[in-house]
Tab-separated table of C-alpha atoms in Angstrom:
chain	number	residue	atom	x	y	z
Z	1455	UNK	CA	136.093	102.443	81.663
Z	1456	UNK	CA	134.652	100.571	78.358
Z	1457	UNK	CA	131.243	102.537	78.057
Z	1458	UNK	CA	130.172	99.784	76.203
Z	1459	UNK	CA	130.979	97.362	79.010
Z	1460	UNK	CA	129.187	99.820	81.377
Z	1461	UNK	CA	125.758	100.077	79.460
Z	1462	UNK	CA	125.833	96.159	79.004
Z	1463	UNK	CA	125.978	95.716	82.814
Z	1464	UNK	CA	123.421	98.590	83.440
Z	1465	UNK	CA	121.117	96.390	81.420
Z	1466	UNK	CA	121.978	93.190	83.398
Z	1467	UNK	CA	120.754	95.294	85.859
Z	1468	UNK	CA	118.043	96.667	84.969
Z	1469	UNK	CA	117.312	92.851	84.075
Z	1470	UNK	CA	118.127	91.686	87.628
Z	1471	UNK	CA	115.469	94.226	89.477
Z	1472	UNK	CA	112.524	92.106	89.255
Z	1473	UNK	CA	114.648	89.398	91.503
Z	1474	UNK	CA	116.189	92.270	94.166
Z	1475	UNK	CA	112.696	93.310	94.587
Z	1476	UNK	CA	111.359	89.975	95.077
Z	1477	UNK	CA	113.309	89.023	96.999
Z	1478	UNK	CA	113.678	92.212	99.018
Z	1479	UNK	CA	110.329	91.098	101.038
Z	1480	UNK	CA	111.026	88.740	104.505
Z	1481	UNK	CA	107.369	87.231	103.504
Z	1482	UNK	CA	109.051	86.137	100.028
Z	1483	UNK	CA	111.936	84.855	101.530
Z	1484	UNK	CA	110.040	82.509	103.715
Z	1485	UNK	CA	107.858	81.201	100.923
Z	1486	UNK	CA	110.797	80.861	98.493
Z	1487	UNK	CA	112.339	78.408	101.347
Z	1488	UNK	CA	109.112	77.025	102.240
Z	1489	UNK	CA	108.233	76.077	98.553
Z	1490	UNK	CA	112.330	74.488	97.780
Z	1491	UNK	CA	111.786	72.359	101.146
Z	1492	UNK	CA	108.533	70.906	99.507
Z	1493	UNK	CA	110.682	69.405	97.077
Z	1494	UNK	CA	109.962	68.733	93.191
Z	1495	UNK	CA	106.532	68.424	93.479
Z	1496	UNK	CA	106.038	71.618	94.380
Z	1497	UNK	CA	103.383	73.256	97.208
Z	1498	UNK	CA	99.885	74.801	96.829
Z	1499	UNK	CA	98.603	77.914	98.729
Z	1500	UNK	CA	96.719	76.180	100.906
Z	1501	UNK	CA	99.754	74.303	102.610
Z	1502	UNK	CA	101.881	77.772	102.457
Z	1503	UNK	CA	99.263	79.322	104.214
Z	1504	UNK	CA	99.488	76.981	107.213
Z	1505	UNK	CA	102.672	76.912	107.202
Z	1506	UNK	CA	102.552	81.182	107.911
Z	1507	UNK	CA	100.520	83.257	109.658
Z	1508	UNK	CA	99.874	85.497	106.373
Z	1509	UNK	CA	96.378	85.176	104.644
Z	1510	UNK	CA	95.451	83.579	101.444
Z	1511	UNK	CA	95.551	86.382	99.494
Z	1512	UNK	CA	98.676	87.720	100.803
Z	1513	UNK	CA	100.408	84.708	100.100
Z	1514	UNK	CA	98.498	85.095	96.439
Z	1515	UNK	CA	100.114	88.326	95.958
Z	1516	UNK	CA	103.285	87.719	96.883
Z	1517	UNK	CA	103.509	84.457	95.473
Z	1518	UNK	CA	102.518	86.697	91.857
Z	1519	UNK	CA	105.716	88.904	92.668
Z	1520	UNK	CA	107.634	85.242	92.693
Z	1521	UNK	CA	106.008	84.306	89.640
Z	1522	UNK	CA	106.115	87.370	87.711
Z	1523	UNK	CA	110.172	87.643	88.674
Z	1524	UNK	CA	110.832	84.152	87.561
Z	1525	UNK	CA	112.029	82.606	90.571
Z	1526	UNK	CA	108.371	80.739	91.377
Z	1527	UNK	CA	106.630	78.554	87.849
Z	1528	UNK	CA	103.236	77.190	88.643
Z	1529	UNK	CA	102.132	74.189	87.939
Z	1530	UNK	CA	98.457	72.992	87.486
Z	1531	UNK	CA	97.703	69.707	88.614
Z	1532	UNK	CA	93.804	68.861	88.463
Z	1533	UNK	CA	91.999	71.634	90.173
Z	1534	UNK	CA	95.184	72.999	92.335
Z	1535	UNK	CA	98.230	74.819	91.433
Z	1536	UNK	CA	101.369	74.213	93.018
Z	1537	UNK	CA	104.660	76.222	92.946
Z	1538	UNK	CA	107.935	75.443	92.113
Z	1539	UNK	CA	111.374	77.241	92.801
Z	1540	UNK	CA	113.103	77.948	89.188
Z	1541	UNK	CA	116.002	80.003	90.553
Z	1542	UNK	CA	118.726	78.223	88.141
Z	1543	UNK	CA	118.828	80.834	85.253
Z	1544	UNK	CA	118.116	83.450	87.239
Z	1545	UNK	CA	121.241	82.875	89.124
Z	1546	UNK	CA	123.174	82.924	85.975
Z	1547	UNK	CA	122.319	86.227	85.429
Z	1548	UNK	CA	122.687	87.145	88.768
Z	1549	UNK	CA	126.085	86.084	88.405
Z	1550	UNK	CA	126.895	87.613	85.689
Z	1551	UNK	CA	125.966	91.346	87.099
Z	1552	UNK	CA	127.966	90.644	90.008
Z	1553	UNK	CA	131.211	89.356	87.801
Z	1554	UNK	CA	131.146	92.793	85.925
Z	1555	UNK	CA	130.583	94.788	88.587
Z	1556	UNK	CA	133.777	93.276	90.002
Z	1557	UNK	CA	135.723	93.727	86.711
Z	1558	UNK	CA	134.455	97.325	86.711
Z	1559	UNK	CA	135.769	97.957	90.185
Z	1560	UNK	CA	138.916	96.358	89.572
Z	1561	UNK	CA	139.190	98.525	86.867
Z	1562	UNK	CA	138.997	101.560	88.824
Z	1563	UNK	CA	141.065	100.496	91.292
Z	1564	UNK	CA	144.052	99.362	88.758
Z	1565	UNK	CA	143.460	103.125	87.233
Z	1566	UNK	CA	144.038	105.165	90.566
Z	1567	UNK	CA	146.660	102.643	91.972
Z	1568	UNK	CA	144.811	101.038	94.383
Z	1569	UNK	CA	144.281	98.150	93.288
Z	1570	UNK	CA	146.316	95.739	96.316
């Protein structure tokens, strides 16, 4: 195995554990559907928070973990803030980890003769 290849991927990692640990939460899952089905113009807390049984400042804090992880970008509009799902790049790089993981494995496999 190219240890180059392997500490490249350990940083795509390492890059990708912000977004396994957001979205390792069922409450973040919810809101990250919740805020996509509101559509471009994003949703505010207040409307998430009817829309769950969580409290405001739950929804605060995990909608931070969103935020902080890149998949959630507020937006201010007057006095209110509403969210809005950027997944797209994120997914790139998602991607990418899981491609070299597989070329890793393959690897492996094609060195002990089993690959199929």
């Amino acid at each position: 195995m190219d240890l180059k290849e392997f500490h490249e991927t350990l940083k795509t990692f390492n890059t990708c554990c912000p977004l396994f640990i957001a979205f390792s939460d069922k409450y973040r899952q919810q809101l990250i559907f919740d805020i996509i089905e509101a559509g471009k113009e994003g949703i505010n807390v207040t409307n998430l928070s009817a829309k769950s049984h969580l409290s405001r400042p739950a929804i605060s804090h995990h909608l931070k973990v969103l935020k902080d992880s890149g998949i959630v970008t507020p937006k201010k509009v007057g006095t209110q803030i509403f969210y809005q799902v950027t997944l797209s790049d994120k997914f790139d790089t998602l991607r990418q980890l899981m491609n070299s993981i597989l070329m890793m494995l393959d690897k492996i496999q094609e060195a002990d003769g089993t690959k199929k």
